[in-house]
CSV table of C-alpha atoms in Angstrom, one decimal:
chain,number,residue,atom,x,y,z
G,1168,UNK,CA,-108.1,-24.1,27.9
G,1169,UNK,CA,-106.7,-26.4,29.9
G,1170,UNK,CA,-104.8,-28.1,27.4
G,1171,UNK,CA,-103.2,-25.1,26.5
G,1172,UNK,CA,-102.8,-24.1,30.1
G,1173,UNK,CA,-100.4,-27.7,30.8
G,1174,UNK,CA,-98.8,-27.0,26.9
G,1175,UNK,CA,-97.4,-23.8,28.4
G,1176,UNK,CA,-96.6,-24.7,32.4
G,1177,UNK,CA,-98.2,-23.5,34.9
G,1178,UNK,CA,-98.8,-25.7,37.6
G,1179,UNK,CA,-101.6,-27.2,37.0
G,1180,UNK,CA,-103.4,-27.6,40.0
G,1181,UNK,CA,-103.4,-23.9,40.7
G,1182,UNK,CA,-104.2,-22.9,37.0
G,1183,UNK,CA,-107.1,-25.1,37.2
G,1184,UNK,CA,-108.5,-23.3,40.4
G,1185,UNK,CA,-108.2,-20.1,39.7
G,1186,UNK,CA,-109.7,-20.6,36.0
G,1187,UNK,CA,-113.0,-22.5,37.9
G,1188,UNK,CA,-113.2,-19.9,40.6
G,1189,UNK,CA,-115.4,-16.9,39.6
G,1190,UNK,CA,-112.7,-14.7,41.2
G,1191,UNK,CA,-112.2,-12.1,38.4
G,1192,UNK,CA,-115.7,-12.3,36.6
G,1193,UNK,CA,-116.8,-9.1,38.2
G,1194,UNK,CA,-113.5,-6.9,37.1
G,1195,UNK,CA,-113.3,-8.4,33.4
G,1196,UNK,CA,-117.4,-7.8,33.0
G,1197,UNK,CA,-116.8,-3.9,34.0
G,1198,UNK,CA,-113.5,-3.7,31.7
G,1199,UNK,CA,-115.7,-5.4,28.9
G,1200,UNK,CA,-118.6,-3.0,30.2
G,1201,UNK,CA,-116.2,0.1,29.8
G,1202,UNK,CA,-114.5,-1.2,26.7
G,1203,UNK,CA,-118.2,-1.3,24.6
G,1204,UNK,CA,-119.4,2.3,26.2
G,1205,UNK,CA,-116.2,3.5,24.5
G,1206,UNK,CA,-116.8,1.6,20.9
G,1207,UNK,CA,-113.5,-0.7,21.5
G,1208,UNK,CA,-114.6,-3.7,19.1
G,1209,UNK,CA,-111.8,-6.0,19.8
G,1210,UNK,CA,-108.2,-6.6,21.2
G,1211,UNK,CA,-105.8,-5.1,21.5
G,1212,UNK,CA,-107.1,-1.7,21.9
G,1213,UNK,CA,-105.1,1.4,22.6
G,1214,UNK,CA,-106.4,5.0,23.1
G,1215,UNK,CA,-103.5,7.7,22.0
G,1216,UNK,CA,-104.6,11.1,23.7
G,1217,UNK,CA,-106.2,11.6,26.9
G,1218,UNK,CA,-108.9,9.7,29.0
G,1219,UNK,CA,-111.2,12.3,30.9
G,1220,UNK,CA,-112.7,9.8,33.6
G,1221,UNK,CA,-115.6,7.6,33.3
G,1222,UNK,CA,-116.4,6.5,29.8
G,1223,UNK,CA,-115.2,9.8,27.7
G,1224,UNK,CA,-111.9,9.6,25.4
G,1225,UNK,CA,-110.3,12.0,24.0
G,1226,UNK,CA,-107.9,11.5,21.3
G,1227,UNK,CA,-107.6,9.0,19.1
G,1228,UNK,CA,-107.8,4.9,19.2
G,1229,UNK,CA,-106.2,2.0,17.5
G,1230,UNK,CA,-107.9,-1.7,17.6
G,1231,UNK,CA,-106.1,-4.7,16.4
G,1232,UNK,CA,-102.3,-5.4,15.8
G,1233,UNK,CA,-100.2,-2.4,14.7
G,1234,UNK,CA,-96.5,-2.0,14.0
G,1235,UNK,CA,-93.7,0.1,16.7
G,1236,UNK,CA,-93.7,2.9,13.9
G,1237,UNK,CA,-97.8,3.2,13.5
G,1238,UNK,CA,-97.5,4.3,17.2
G,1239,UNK,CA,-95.0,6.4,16.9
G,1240,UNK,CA,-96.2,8.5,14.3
G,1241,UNK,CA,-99.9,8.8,16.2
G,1242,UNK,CA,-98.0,9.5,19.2
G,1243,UNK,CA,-95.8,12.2,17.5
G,1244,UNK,CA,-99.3,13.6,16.0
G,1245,UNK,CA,-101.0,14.0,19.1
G,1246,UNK,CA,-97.9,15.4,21.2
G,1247,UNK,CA,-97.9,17.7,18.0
G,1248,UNK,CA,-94.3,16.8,17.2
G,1249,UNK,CA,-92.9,15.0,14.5
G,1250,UNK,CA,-92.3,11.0,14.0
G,1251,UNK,CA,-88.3,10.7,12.8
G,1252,UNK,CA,-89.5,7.1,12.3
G,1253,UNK,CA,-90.8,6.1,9.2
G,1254,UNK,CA,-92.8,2.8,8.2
């Protein structure tokens, strides 16, 4: 990681204390926590509807890589209009 930390450019001295510091290890093991209670498998992961609190969705999700006009039309569907994109 740190190679392709100094590839990219942040200063390194920084980058390499906040990746050794146990800082965020708390907030990403809840968001991974959250993410398998909800059946999210892999990133990205979108939810297209409503979140009712805690760990219950409502609507429907997308996991992986999709294209602008994918969205749109789930989007459309769950607003209950229609996409005027198509794909």
């Amino acid at each position: 990681m740190q190679a392709l930390a100094a590839a990219v450019g942040p200063p390194q001295p920084a980058f390499s204390q906040c990746a050794s510091s146990n800082r965020f290890d708390a907030a990403i093991a809840a968001d991974v926590a959250t993410a398998e209670r909800v059946g999210f498998t892999g990133t990205p992961s979108f939810v297209i509807g409503r979140t009712t609190g805690g760990d219950s969705l409502t609507g429907m999700t997308m996991t992986g890589a999709y294209a602008l006009g994918s969205f749109e039309t789930e989007i459309a569907a769950a607003a209950g209009t229609k996409s005027n994109r198509t794909h």
